[in-house]
């Protein structure tokens, strides 16, 4: 009879995974709600039972309300500050698609940039026509491929923006669900442990505390380092613009990309560097400034890697870089940018 029980459990697991695969949005909402509740629970526990003004002892519900009011206020303040800047810069990038994904228009744009660069490096006139002819032939041969690549890149960017907007509703829903999770956070954990056989309950509690210490430390460190990378990139690019005397309209956009892509090993910095370099070249056709933007992004990332991250990760066990890349690809395939 033992093998029948094993087969039954396998069937139950297979059916369960098949059902879960059809409710990815629901899983995303509750997963995000659990993550929000997990991050806010220590703050709620800290406030619960404390004296605040005329309130002698904060009840858990009052502490949750206070924490969420502060959180929502902070989110609205950040959105009011950053959203107009980021959305405007994304709009400026998207307006380039009409010229860059057209092979004919793309050819003229690249020829203009080559002509500008030849003037910049003072190419002798006797070589200019020959160089320009060869460059034009090369551009004509490759322009359709380049246009296709650029057009596809902009389609990915448009899809990214669309998923961010549509995901806003999921985030708001998750925020509401997380309130109910927080209200019953400890009861839910105790209830789960009580389902286990009595002999395993103490071990389960000890395991839960250890996992909370490891996972919580890693998760909080990752969030803080990502925010630090975004802010540091923003400040560094501002300083670069002041020193260079250049008008760079994509500072907020690049800083935003640097922050959200920082946790992804290798691919995060490569993607941010390429996007930053390309956008650094477009406004003024200045190859030197594009290289400077590329270097600044990498320097900031290296500084965060060597200073902020080791200090915050000292009490947390890191996760394999290969696993993080796998999780990023799998989550993106299942649930888009929010996955």
Short mmCIF file of C-alpha atoms in Angstrom, two decimals:
data_model
loop_
_atom_site.label_atom_id
_atom_site.label_comp_id
_atom_site.label_asym_id
_atom_site.label_seq_id
_atom_site.Cartn_x
_atom_site.Cartn_y
_atom_site.Cartn_z
CA UNK A 1 0.00 0.00 0.00
CA UNK A 2 2.98 2.34 0.50
CA UNK A 3 3.61 2.77 -3.24
CA UNK A 4 -0.05 3.67 -3.81
CA UNK A 5 0.32 6.53 -1.34
CA UNK A 6 3.43 7.75 -3.22
CA UNK A 7 1.60 7.64 -6.56
CA UNK A 8 -1.35 9.50 -5.05
CA UNK A 9 0.92 12.27 -3.75
CA UNK A 10 2.59 12.57 -7.16
CA UNK A 11 -0.80 12.88 -8.87
CA UNK A 12 -1.92 15.50 -6.35
CA UNK A 13 1.27 17.52 -6.88
CA UNK A 14 1.02 17.35 -10.69
CA UNK A 15 -2.63 18.44 -10.65
CA UNK A 16 -1.79 21.18 -8.15
CA UNK A 17 1.01 22.57 -10.32
CA UNK A 18 -1.25 22.47 -13.40
CA UNK A 19 -3.89 24.47 -11.55
CA UNK A 20 -1.34 26.98 -10.25
CA UNK A 21 -0.01 27.51 -13.78
CA UNK A 22 -3.44 28.87 -14.77
CA UNK A 23 -3.68 31.44 -11.97
CA UNK A 24 -0.37 33.27 -12.34
CA UNK A 25 -1.92 36.70 -11.69
CA UNK A 26 -3.49 35.50 -8.45
CA UNK A 27 -0.19 33.98 -7.38
CA UNK A 28 1.56 37.23 -8.23
CA UNK A 29 -0.88 39.30 -6.14
CA UNK A 30 -0.65 37.05 -3.09
CA UNK A 31 3.10 36.58 -3.46
CA UNK A 32 3.63 40.33 -3.63
CA UNK A 33 1.21 40.82 -0.72
CA UNK A 34 3.17 38.32 1.38
CA UNK A 35 6.43 40.09 0.50
CA UNK A 36 5.02 43.48 1.54
CA UNK A 37 3.65 42.04 4.78
CA UNK A 38 6.95 40.27 5.48
CA UNK A 39 8.94 43.49 5.07
CA UNK A 40 6.55 45.61 7.14
CA UNK A 41 5.88 43.14 9.96
CA UNK A 42 9.04 44.04 11.97
CA UNK A 43 8.01 47.71 11.92
CA UNK A 44 4.48 46.84 13.03
CA UNK A 45 5.82 44.61 15.82
CA UNK A 46 8.07 47.46 16.95
CA UNK A 47 5.18 49.96 17.14
CA UNK A 48 2.67 47.56 18.67
CA UNK A 49 2.25 48.23 22.38
CA UNK A 50 4.16 51.53 22.27
CA UNK A 51 2.84 54.84 23.60
CA UNK A 52 2.12 57.46 20.94
CA UNK A 53 0.80 60.84 22.06
CA UNK A 54 -2.57 60.44 23.74
CA UNK A 55 -2.62 56.73 22.84
CA UNK A 56 -1.20 54.83 25.82
CA UNK A 57 -0.75 51.54 23.97
CA UNK A 58 -0.91 51.07 20.21
CA UNK A 59 -3.07 48.14 19.17
CA UNK A 60 -1.83 46.05 16.24
CA UNK A 61 -4.55 47.41 13.94
CA UNK A 62 -3.61 50.99 14.82
CA UNK A 63 0.09 50.24 14.26
CA UNK A 64 -0.69 48.73 10.85
CA UNK A 65 -2.77 51.78 9.90
CA UNK A 66 0.04 54.13 10.93
CA UNK A 67 2.67 52.17 8.98
CA UNK A 68 0.54 52.08 5.83
CA UNK A 69 -0.25 55.79 6.02
CA UNK A 70 3.48 56.53 6.18
CA UNK A 71 4.19 54.05 3.37
CA UNK A 72 1.49 55.42 1.07
CA UNK A 73 2.59 58.99 1.80
CA UNK A 74 6.20 58.11 0.96
CA UNK A 75 5.17 56.33 -2.25
CA UNK A 76 3.05 59.30 -3.35
CA UNK A 77 5.91 61.70 -2.62
CA UNK A 78 8.39 59.61 -4.61
CA UNK A 79 5.91 59.18 -7.46
CA UNK A 80 5.22 62.92 -7.59
CA UNK A 81 8.96 63.59 -7.76
CA UNK A 82 10.12 60.86 -10.13
CA UNK A 83 7.15 59.85 -12.30
CA UNK A 84 6.94 63.07 -14.36
CA UNK A 85 10.69 62.95 -15.00
CA UNK A 86 10.85 59.26 -15.89
CA UNK A 87 7.68 59.29 -18.02
CA UNK A 88 8.90 62.36 -19.93
CA UNK A 89 12.25 60.72 -20.62
CA UNK A 90 10.60 57.47 -21.72
CA UNK A 91 8.38 59.48 -24.06
CA UNK A 92 11.47 61.14 -25.55
CA UNK A 93 13.05 57.75 -26.14
CA UNK A 94 9.91 56.36 -27.78
CA UNK A 95 9.75 59.33 -30.18
CA UNK A 96 13.06 58.14 -31.63
CA UNK A 97 11.43 54.96 -32.92
CA UNK A 98 9.77 56.70 -35.87
CA UNK A 99 13.20 57.63 -37.22
CA UNK A 100 15.41 54.80 -36.04
CA UNK A 101 13.30 51.85 -37.18
CA UNK A 102 12.91 53.29 -40.71
CA UNK A 103 15.89 52.01 -42.80
CA UNK A 104 15.99 55.08 -45.06
CA UNK A 105 15.72 57.55 -42.22
CA UNK A 106 18.19 55.51 -40.19
CA UNK A 107 20.75 55.75 -43.00
CA UNK A 108 20.56 59.55 -43.04
CA UNK A 109 20.75 59.74 -39.25
CA UNK A 110 23.89 57.58 -39.15
CA UNK A 111 25.45 59.50 -42.04
CA UNK A 112 24.88 62.75 -40.15
CA UNK A 113 26.60 61.30 -37.11
CA UNK A 114 29.56 60.03 -39.17
CA UNK A 115 29.93 63.43 -40.82
CA UNK A 116 29.87 65.09 -37.41
CA UNK A 117 32.51 62.70 -36.07
CA UNK A 118 34.78 63.31 -39.09
CA UNK A 119 34.54 67.03 -38.44
CA UNK A 120 35.29 66.41 -34.79
CA UNK A 121 38.51 64.45 -35.44
CA UNK A 122 39.52 66.71 -38.38
CA UNK A 123 39.70 64.06 -41.11
CA UNK A 124 41.64 65.49 -44.12
CA UNK A 125 39.43 66.42 -47.04
CA UNK A 126 41.28 64.10 -49.48
CA UNK A 127 40.28 61.09 -47.35
CA UNK A 128 36.83 62.30 -46.36
CA UNK A 129 35.00 61.33 -49.58
CA UNK A 130 36.59 57.89 -49.68
CA UNK A 131 35.81 57.18 -46.03
CA UNK A 132 32.30 58.52 -46.38
CA UNK A 133 31.67 56.36 -49.46
CA UNK A 134 32.83 53.19 -47.72
CA UNK A 135 30.87 54.05 -44.59
CA UNK A 136 27.75 54.69 -46.67
CA UNK A 137 28.10 51.33 -48.42
CA UNK A 138 28.49 49.61 -45.07
CA UNK A 139 25.45 51.43 -43.69
CA UNK A 140 23.33 50.55 -46.73
CA UNK A 141 24.22 46.88 -46.33
CA UNK A 142 23.48 46.76 -42.63
CA UNK A 143 20.78 49.40 -42.20
CA UNK A 144 17.83 47.03 -42.53
CA UNK A 145 19.25 44.74 -39.84
CA UNK A 146 20.04 47.66 -37.55
CA UNK A 147 16.58 49.10 -38.10
CA UNK A 148 15.02 45.76 -37.27
CA UNK A 149 17.07 45.43 -34.10
CA UNK A 150 16.26 48.95 -32.99
CA UNK A 151 12.59 48.51 -33.75
CA UNK A 152 12.52 45.29 -31.75
CA UNK A 153 14.30 46.99 -28.86
CA UNK A 154 11.68 49.74 -28.80
CA UNK A 155 8.92 47.13 -28.88
CA UNK A 156 10.44 45.54 -25.78
CA UNK A 157 10.60 48.96 -24.12
CA UNK A 158 6.96 49.68 -25.00
CA UNK A 159 5.94 46.26 -23.62
CA UNK A 160 7.95 46.99 -20.46
CA UNK A 161 6.09 50.27 -19.96
CA UNK A 162 2.75 48.63 -20.64
CA UNK A 163 3.40 45.92 -18.08
CA UNK A 164 4.47 48.50 -15.50
CA UNK A 165 1.21 50.42 -15.99
CA UNK A 166 -1.00 47.33 -15.94
CA UNK A 167 0.93 46.00 -12.95
CA UNK A 168 -0.01 49.08 -10.94
CA UNK A 169 -3.48 47.60 -10.35
CA UNK A 170 -1.90 44.33 -9.18
CA UNK A 171 0.36 46.24 -6.79
CA UNK A 172 -2.58 48.17 -5.28
CA UNK A 173 -4.51 44.91 -4.88
CA UNK A 174 -1.48 43.28 -3.23
CA UNK A 175 -1.15 46.26 -0.90
CA UNK A 176 -4.74 45.75 0.28
CA UNK A 177 -4.31 41.98 0.70
CA UNK A 178 -1.10 42.53 2.68
CA UNK A 179 -3.08 44.47 5.32
CA UNK A 180 -5.14 41.36 6.09
CA UNK A 181 -1.99 39.22 6.10
CA UNK A 182 -0.31 41.57 8.59
CA UNK A 183 -3.33 41.58 10.88
CA UNK A 184 -3.15 37.80 11.22
CA UNK A 185 0.59 37.35 10.62
CA UNK A 186 1.56 35.58 13.85
CA UNK A 187 -1.68 33.59 14.11
CA UNK A 188 -1.17 32.27 10.57
CA UNK A 189 2.38 31.16 11.34
CA UNK A 190 1.39 29.48 14.59
CA UNK A 191 -1.57 27.84 12.88
CA UNK A 192 0.66 26.36 10.19
CA UNK A 193 3.05 24.93 12.78
CA UNK A 194 0.15 23.41 14.74
CA UNK A 195 -0.83 21.38 11.68
CA UNK A 196 2.44 19.49 11.95
CA UNK A 197 2.94 16.50 14.26
CA UNK A 198 3.79 17.60 17.81
CA UNK A 199 7.27 16.02 17.63
CA UNK A 200 8.22 18.31 14.72
CA UNK A 201 6.71 21.60 15.90
CA UNK A 202 9.76 22.86 17.83
CA UNK A 203 12.06 22.01 14.92
CA UNK A 204 9.70 23.76 12.51
CA UNK A 205 9.71 26.93 14.64
CA UNK A 206 13.51 26.90 14.87
CA UNK A 207 13.80 26.35 11.12
CA UNK A 208 11.37 29.20 10.46
CA UNK A 209 13.36 31.59 12.65
CA UNK A 210 16.62 30.65 10.90
CA UNK A 211 15.09 31.00 7.43
CA UNK A 212 13.64 34.36 8.44
CA UNK A 213 17.10 35.53 9.54
CA UNK A 214 18.78 34.38 6.32
CA UNK A 215 16.10 35.28 3.79
CA UNK A 216 15.13 38.50 5.52
CA UNK A 217 18.72 39.72 5.66
CA UNK A 218 19.32 38.91 2.00
CA UNK A 219 16.06 40.44 0.83
CA UNK A 220 16.43 43.67 2.78
CA UNK A 221 20.07 44.02 1.72
CA UNK A 222 19.11 43.53 -1.93
CA UNK A 223 16.40 46.20 -1.77
CA UNK A 224 18.68 48.72 -0.04
CA UNK A 225 21.59 48.12 -2.43
CA UNK A 226 19.28 48.49 -5.44
CA UNK A 227 17.99 51.81 -4.12
CA UNK A 228 21.55 52.91 -3.34
CA UNK A 229 22.68 52.03 -6.86
CA UNK A 230 19.81 54.00 -8.43
CA UNK A 231 20.36 57.09 -6.28
CA UNK A 232 24.16 56.97 -6.68
CA UNK A 233 23.82 56.63 -10.46
CA UNK A 234 21.45 59.60 -10.54
CA UNK A 235 23.83 61.80 -8.51
CA UNK A 236 26.90 60.68 -10.48
CA UNK A 237 25.24 61.45 -13.83
CA UNK A 238 24.15 64.87 -12.57
CA UNK A 239 27.74 65.63 -11.55
CA UNK A 240 28.97 64.39 -14.94
CA UNK A 241 26.54 66.70 -16.74
CA UNK A 242 27.74 69.68 -14.66
CA UNK A 243 31.41 68.92 -15.32
CA UNK A 244 30.87 68.16 -19.02
CA UNK A 245 28.47 71.03 -19.55
CA UNK A 246 26.11 68.71 -21.41
CA UNK A 247 22.32 68.51 -21.43
CA UNK A 248 21.45 64.86 -20.83
CA UNK A 249 17.67 64.33 -20.82
CA UNK A 250 17.73 60.65 -19.81
CA UNK A 251 19.34 60.86 -16.35
CA UNK A 252 16.28 59.67 -14.38
CA UNK A 253 15.52 56.89 -16.84
CA UNK A 254 19.04 55.44 -16.68
CA UNK A 255 19.14 55.73 -12.87
CA UNK A 256 15.77 53.93 -12.68
CA UNK A 257 17.03 51.11 -14.93
CA UNK A 258 20.27 50.87 -12.92
CA UNK A 259 18.31 50.47 -9.69
CA UNK A 260 15.84 47.81 -10.79
CA UNK A 261 18.43 45.78 -12.74
CA UNK A 262 21.15 45.86 -10.06
CA UNK A 263 20.13 42.56 -8.37
CA UNK A 264 20.53 40.65 -11.67
CA UNK A 265 24.18 39.53 -11.89
CA UNK A 266 26.18 40.41 -15.03
CA UNK A 267 23.14 41.05 -17.24
CA UNK A 268 21.96 43.98 -15.11
CA UNK A 269 25.14 46.04 -15.45
CA UNK A 270 25.64 45.05 -19.11
CA UNK A 271 22.12 46.15 -20.06
CA UNK A 272 22.33 49.40 -18.10
CA UNK A 273 25.75 50.23 -19.56
CA UNK A 274 24.62 49.66 -23.15
CA UNK A 275 21.41 51.67 -22.73
CA UNK A 276 23.31 54.45 -20.96
CA UNK A 277 26.00 54.61 -23.63
CA UNK A 278 23.51 54.71 -26.51
CA UNK A 279 21.32 57.36 -24.88
CA UNK A 280 24.44 59.31 -23.93
CA UNK A 281 25.45 59.52 -27.58
CA UNK A 282 22.07 60.45 -29.08
CA UNK A 283 21.35 63.99 -27.78
CA UNK A 284 24.59 65.74 -28.84
CA UNK A 285 26.24 63.11 -31.08
CA UNK A 286 29.10 63.22 -28.57
CA UNK A 287 30.99 59.93 -28.50
CA UNK A 288 33.16 61.14 -25.62
CA UNK A 289 30.12 61.85 -23.44
CA UNK A 290 28.66 58.43 -24.31
CA UNK A 291 31.88 56.77 -23.14
CA UNK A 292 31.83 58.92 -19.98
CA UNK A 293 28.25 57.81 -19.20
CA UNK A 294 29.27 54.19 -19.78
CA UNK A 295 32.24 54.56 -17.42
CA UNK A 296 30.23 56.37 -14.71
CA UNK A 297 27.58 53.63 -14.65
CA UNK A 298 30.23 50.92 -14.25
CA UNK A 299 32.19 52.85 -11.61
CA UNK A 300 29.07 53.44 -9.50
CA UNK A 301 28.10 49.78 -9.80
CA UNK A 302 31.59 48.68 -8.76
CA UNK A 303 31.59 51.03 -5.75
CA UNK A 304 28.23 49.65 -4.57
CA UNK A 305 29.53 46.09 -5.07
CA UNK A 306 32.63 46.73 -2.97
CA UNK A 307 31.26 48.95 -0.20
CA UNK A 308 27.51 48.93 0.42
CA UNK A 309 26.70 45.36 -0.57
CA UNK A 310 29.37 43.54 1.52
CA UNK A 311 28.42 45.53 4.63
CA UNK A 312 24.71 44.79 4.26
CA UNK A 313 25.25 41.16 3.26
CA UNK A 314 27.56 40.40 6.20
CA UNK A 315 24.72 38.83 8.22
CA UNK A 316 22.97 37.22 5.27
CA UNK A 317 23.79 34.13 3.24
CA UNK A 318 23.99 35.09 -0.42
CA UNK A 319 22.08 33.36 -3.20
CA UNK A 320 23.92 31.86 -6.17
CA UNK A 321 24.27 34.30 -9.10
CA UNK A 322 23.25 31.53 -11.49
CA UNK A 323 20.06 30.96 -9.48
CA UNK A 324 19.27 34.70 -9.52
CA UNK A 325 19.67 34.82 -13.32
CA UNK A 326 17.48 31.71 -13.69
CA UNK A 327 14.84 33.25 -11.42
CA UNK A 328 14.91 36.51 -13.40
CA UNK A 329 14.41 34.73 -16.74
CA UNK A 330 11.77 32.33 -15.41
CA UNK A 331 9.84 35.06 -13.63
CA UNK A 332 9.98 37.31 -16.68
CA UNK A 333 8.70 34.54 -18.94
CA UNK A 334 5.86 33.64 -16.58
CA UNK A 335 4.72 37.10 -15.40
CA UNK A 336 6.57 39.71 -17.45
CA UNK A 337 8.47 42.51 -15.74
CA UNK A 338 6.63 41.98 -12.43
CA UNK A 339 7.72 38.32 -12.42
#
